[in-house]
Structures are given as C-alpha cells and as structure tokens.
Tab-separated table of C-alpha atoms in Angstrom:
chain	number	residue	atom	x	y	z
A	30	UNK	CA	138.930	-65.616	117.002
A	31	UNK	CA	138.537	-66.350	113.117
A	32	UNK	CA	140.371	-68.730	110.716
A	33	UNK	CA	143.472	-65.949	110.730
A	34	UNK	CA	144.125	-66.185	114.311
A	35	UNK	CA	144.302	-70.617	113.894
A	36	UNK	CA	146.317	-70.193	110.742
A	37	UNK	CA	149.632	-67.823	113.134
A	38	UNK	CA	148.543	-70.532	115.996
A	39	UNK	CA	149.274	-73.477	113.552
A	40	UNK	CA	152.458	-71.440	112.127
A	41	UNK	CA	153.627	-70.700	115.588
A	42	UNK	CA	153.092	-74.338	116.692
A	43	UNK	CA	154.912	-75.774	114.128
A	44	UNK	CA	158.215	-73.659	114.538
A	45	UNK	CA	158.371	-74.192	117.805
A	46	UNK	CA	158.139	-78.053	116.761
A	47	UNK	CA	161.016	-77.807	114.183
A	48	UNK	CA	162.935	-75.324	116.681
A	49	UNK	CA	162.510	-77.827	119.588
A	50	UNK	CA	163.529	-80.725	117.236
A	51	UNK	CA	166.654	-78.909	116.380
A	52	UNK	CA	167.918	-77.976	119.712
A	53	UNK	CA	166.895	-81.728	120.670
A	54	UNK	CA	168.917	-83.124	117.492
A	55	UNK	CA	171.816	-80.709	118.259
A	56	UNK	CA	172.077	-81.991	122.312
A	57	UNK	CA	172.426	-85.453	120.933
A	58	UNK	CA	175.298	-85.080	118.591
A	59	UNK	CA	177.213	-82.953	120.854
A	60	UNK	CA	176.616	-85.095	124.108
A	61	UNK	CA	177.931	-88.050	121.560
A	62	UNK	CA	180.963	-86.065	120.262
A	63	UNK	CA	181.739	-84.754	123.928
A	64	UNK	CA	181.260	-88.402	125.354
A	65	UNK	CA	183.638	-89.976	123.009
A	66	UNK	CA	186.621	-88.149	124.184
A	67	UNK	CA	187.703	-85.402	126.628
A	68	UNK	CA	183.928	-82.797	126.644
A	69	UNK	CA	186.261	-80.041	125.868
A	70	UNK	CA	186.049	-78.536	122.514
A	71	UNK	CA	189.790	-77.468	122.560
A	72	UNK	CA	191.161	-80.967	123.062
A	73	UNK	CA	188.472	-83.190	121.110
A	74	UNK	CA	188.129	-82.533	116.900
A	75	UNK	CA	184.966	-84.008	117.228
A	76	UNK	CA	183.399	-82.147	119.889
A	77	UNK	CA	184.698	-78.889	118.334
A	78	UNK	CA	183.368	-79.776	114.752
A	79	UNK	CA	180.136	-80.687	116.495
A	80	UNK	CA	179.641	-77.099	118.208
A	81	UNK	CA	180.284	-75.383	115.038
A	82	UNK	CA	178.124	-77.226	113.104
A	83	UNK	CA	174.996	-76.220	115.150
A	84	UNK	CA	175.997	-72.688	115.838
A	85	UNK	CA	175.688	-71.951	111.985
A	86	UNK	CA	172.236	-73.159	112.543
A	87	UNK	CA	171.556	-70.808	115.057
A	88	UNK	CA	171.644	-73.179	118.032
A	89	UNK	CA	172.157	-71.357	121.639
A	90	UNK	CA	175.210	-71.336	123.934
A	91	UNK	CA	172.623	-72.701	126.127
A	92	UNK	CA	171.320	-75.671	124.519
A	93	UNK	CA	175.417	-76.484	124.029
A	94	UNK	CA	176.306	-75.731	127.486
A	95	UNK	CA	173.911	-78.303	128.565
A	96	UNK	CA	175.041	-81.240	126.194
A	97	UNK	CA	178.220	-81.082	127.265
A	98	UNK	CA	177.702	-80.453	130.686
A	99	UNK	CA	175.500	-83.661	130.611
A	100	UNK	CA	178.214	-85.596	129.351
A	101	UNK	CA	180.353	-84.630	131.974
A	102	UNK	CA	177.824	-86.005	134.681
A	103	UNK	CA	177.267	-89.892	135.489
A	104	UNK	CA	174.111	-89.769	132.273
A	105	UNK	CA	174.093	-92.962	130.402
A	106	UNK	CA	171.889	-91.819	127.885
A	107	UNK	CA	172.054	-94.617	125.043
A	108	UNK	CA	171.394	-93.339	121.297
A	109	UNK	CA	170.972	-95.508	118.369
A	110	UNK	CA	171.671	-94.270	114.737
A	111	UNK	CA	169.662	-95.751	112.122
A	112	UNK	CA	169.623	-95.011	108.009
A	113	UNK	CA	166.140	-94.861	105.854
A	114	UNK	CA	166.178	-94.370	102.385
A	115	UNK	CA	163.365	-94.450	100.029
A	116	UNK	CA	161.611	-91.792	97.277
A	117	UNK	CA	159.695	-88.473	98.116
A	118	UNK	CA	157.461	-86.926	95.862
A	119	UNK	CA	158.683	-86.438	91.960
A	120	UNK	CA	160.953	-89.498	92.513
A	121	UNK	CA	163.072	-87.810	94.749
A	122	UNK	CA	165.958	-89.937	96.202
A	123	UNK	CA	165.725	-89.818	100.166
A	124	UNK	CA	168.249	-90.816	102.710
A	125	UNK	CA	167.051	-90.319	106.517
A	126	UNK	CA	169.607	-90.307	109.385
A	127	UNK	CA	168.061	-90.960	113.053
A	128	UNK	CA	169.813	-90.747	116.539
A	129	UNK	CA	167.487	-92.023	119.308
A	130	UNK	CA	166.594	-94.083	121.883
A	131	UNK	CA	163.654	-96.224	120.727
A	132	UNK	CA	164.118	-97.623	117.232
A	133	UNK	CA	160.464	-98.528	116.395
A	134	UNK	CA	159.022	-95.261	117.432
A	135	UNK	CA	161.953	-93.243	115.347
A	136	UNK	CA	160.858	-95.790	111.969
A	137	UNK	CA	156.809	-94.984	112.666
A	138	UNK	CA	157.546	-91.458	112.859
A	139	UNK	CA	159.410	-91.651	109.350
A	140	UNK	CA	157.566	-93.695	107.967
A	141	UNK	CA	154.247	-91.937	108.499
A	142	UNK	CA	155.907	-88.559	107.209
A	143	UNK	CA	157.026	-90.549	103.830
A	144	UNK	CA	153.398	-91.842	103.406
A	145	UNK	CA	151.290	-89.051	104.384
A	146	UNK	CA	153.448	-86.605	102.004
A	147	UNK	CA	153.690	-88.496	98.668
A	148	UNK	CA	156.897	-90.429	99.226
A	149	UNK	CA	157.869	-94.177	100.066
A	150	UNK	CA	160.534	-95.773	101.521
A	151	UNK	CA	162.575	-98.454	100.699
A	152	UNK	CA	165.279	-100.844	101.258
A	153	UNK	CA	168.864	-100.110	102.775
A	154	UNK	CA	170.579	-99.547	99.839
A	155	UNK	CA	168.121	-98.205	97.157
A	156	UNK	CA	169.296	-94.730	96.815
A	157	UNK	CA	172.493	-94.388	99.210
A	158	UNK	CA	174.796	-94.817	95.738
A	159	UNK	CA	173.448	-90.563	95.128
A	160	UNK	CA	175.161	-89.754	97.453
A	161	UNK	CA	178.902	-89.388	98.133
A	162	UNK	CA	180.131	-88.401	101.197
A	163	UNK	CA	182.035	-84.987	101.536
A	164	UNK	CA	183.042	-82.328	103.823
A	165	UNK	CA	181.092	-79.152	103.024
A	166	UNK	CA	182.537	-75.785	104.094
A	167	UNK	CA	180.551	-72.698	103.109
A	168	UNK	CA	181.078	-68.801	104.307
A	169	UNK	CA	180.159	-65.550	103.232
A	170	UNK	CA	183.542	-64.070	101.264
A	171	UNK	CA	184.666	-61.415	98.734
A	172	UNK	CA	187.867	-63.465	97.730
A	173	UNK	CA	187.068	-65.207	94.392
A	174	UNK	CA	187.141	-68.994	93.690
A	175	UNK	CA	190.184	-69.044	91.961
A	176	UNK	CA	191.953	-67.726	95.084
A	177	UNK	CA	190.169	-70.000	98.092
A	178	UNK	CA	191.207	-72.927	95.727
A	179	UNK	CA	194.864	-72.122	95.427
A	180	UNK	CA	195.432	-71.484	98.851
A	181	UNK	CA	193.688	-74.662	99.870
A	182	UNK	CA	195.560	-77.203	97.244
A	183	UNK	CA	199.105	-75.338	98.009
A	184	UNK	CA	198.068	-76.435	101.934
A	185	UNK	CA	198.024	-80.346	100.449
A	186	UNK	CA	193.728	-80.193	101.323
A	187	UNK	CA	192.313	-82.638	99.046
A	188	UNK	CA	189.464	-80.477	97.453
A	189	UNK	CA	187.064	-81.663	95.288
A	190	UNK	CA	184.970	-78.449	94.156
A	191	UNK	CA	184.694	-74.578	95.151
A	192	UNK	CA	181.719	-72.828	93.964
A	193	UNK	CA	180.373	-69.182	94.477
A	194	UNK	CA	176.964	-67.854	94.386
A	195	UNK	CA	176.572	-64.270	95.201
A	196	UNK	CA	178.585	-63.777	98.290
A	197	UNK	CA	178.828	-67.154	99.357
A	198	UNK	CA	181.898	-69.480	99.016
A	199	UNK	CA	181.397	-73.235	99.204
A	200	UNK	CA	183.884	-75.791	99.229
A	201	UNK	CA	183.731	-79.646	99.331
A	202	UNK	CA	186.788	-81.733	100.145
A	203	UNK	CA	187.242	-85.311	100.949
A	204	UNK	CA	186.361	-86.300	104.955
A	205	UNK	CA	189.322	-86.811	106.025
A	206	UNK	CA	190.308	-82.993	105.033
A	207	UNK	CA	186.999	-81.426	106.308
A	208	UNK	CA	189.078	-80.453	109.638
A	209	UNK	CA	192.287	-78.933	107.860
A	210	UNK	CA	189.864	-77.206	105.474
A	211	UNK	CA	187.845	-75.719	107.940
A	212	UNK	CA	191.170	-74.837	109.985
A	213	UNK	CA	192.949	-73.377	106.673
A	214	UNK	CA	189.766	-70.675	106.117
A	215	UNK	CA	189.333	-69.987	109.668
A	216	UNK	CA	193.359	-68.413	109.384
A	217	UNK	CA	193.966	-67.787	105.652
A	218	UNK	CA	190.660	-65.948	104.953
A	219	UNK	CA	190.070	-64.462	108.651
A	220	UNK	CA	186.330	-66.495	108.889
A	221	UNK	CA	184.788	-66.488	112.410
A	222	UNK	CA	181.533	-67.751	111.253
A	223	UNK	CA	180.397	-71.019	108.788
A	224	UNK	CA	176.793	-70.930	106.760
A	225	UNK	CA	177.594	-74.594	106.942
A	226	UNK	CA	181.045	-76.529	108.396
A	227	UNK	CA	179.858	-80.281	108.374
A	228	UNK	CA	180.967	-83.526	106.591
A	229	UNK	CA	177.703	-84.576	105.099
A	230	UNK	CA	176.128	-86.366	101.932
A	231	UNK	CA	176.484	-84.773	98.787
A	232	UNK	CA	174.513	-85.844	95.468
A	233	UNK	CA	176.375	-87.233	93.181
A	234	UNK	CA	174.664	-87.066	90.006
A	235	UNK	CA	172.059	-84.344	88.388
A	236	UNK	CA	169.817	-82.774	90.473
A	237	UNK	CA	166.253	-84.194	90.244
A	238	UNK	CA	163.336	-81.127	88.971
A	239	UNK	CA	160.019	-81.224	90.297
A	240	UNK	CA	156.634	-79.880	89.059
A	241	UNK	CA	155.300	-77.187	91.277
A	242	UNK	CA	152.959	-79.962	92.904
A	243	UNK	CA	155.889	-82.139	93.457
A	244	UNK	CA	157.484	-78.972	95.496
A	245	UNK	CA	154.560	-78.264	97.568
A	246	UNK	CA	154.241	-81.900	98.577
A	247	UNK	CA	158.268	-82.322	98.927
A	248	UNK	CA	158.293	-79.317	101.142
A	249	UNK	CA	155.546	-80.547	103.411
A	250	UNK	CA	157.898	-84.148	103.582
A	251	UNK	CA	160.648	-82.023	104.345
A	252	UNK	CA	158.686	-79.796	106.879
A	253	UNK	CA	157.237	-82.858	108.881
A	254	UNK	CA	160.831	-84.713	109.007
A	255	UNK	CA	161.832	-81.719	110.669
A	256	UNK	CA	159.669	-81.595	113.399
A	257	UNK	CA	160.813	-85.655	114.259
A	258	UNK	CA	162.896	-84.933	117.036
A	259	UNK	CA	164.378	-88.679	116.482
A	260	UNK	CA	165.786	-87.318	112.758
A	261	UNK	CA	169.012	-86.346	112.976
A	262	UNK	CA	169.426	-85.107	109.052
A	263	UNK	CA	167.862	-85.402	105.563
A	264	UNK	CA	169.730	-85.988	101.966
A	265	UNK	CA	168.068	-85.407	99.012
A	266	UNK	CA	168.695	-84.591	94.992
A	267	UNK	CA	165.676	-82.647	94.860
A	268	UNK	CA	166.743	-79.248	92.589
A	269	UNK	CA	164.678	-77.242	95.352
C-alpha cells in the first residue's frame, strides 16, 4: 500500500498507545483516590479532585465509571508509586512518576525511553530541588489577572502567581489551597470546566532552551513516556 499508508498506520498506532496509556493512568489514580475513602466524589476531596483532573484531559465518563465502580467491588489491585529523575536531551531536568504493579518492568520501560531518546537517568535526588510543588489551576476567562487575584487573596487562598496568556488564566497556590482555589473559581468566576485543576510539580528556576535537535529528540522522550502505561506523569524545565 506505499510508505504513506505505514506512515497514518504508525501515527494511528501510536495514539491509540498514548490514548490507551492515559485512560490506563487515569483508572489507577481514581481507583486509588476512590479506595482511600468513601468512592463517591461528593463525600471524598480526593476522589473529586481526581475526576476533574482527567476530565480536562479528555478522559470518558466511561473509563471513570469503571475505576470507581472497581473500587467498590472486592478488587485488591496493589499499585506501587515510584520517582525517576535524571536528564533528557539539552540537559533537561527530568522527574518521572510511576503507579504500577511490577516495579522492575515500570524502571525497564523508563529507562529504555531515557536511553533510546538522548537522555539519562540518575539518582533520587539529582534534579527533584527544580521543582516545587504547587497546585495549578488554569481556565479559559475574560476577567483580568488583577481581578482573579483579589478575589482569591480576600478568600485567605494562599496564592503564589496568576498569569494570563491569551484567554487563559492560570493560577498556582500552595497544596494545601489547591481545593479552596479550585472551589473559589468554580463560584466566583462561574467555571464549569479546568484546562488543568491538579497539584503538580512546578519548575522552580529558568526554563531550560533547547536547539531545534534537542526538541525533536525531547519530544520523541516525551512521546515514548507517554505511551508507558506504568508512567503516571512527567516534570520537566524544558522551555518547549
């Protein structure tokens, strides 16, 4: 069928890789979130915070059903979290969060993404002091900066930046505010939908700027984490 037909059937392939990782990485934090307190999203913060985190990346009602309807069964499904952090390509500090059930298959997987794609990790520790942890709560808006700001400090949230690009408003507050913050927009600024509700890890210093080699090989890093259905989520201070 020609080298056009195997390039869409590699394309296609490899979505549906990254989409099933997704849905797979989204099932485990929800089944987690719903198994550590009551699985209803109304009663448990967690579970809530979980839901709306994947919705605003386009995760079904289906795939959430399912997670929580697994953690109301008898399932003893047992996932372990585990940290890498090393360098991609351009010197790019890394940190890689897995969820899974076999350890040494989740480390081969990352570890052959890192080498085959111009990066390396290393030891705990390395390049976790980037990063500073931060709730991150971004929506599309017309109200300005100065506004979303005032509102949230006069509502004691401890808010650490606002920023605007285009349309979109994104604030970062300290963890323990993510939930009040996320509450505060939903009611004060009539949001029904996040581009991103999730306490995460932020970098902390200047982002790093890669040559356009560097960005072709750090999106290929980025592309093959993705499809590691043991990855959970990837930090980086690439400017990309």
């Amino acid at each position: 069928m020609g080298r056009a037909h195997e390039v869409r059937a590699k394309k296609i392939a490899q979505t549906n890789a990254a989409k099933s990782a997704l849905y797979n990485r989204a099932s485990k934090e929800i089944y987690l979130a719903a198994k550590s307190g009551v699985p209803d999203p109304k009663e448990n913060l967690a579970l809530r915070s979980a839901i709306e985190k994947w919705k605003a990346e386009h995760v079904t009602s289906d795939v959430i059903k399912r997670a929580i309807d697994k953690a109301k069964s008898k399932d003893a499904s047992n996932y372990i979290p585990g940290r890498y952090e090393g360098f991609g390509p351009g010197g790019v500090s890394m940190m890689v969060d897995t969820l899974t059930d076999n350890e040494k298959r989740a480390f081969a997987a990352v570890r052959a993404a890192f080498n085959h794609h111009g990066g390396k990790l290393g030891n705990s520790g390395c390049v976790s002091f980037n990063f500073v942890k931060l709730g991150v709560v971004s929506f599309d808006s017309e109200h300005s900066v100065s506004e979303v700001e005032e509102d949230l400090i006069l509502n004691n949230i401890d808010v650490q930046n606002v920023d605007k690009v285009d349309n979109n408003i994104e604030v970062q507050v300290t963890p323990e505010s993510f939930d009040a913050c996320r509450d505060e927009i939903t009611n004060a600024f009539n949001v029904s939908e996040f581009t991103q509700a999730e306490v995460t890890f932020v970098p902390s210093g200047e982002a790093v700027s890669l040559s356009d080699d560097d960005k072709a090989k750090f999106q290929k890093l980025m592309d093959a984490l993705d499809e590691i259905e043991d990855v959970q989520a990837v930090y980086h201070n690439a400017d990309f």
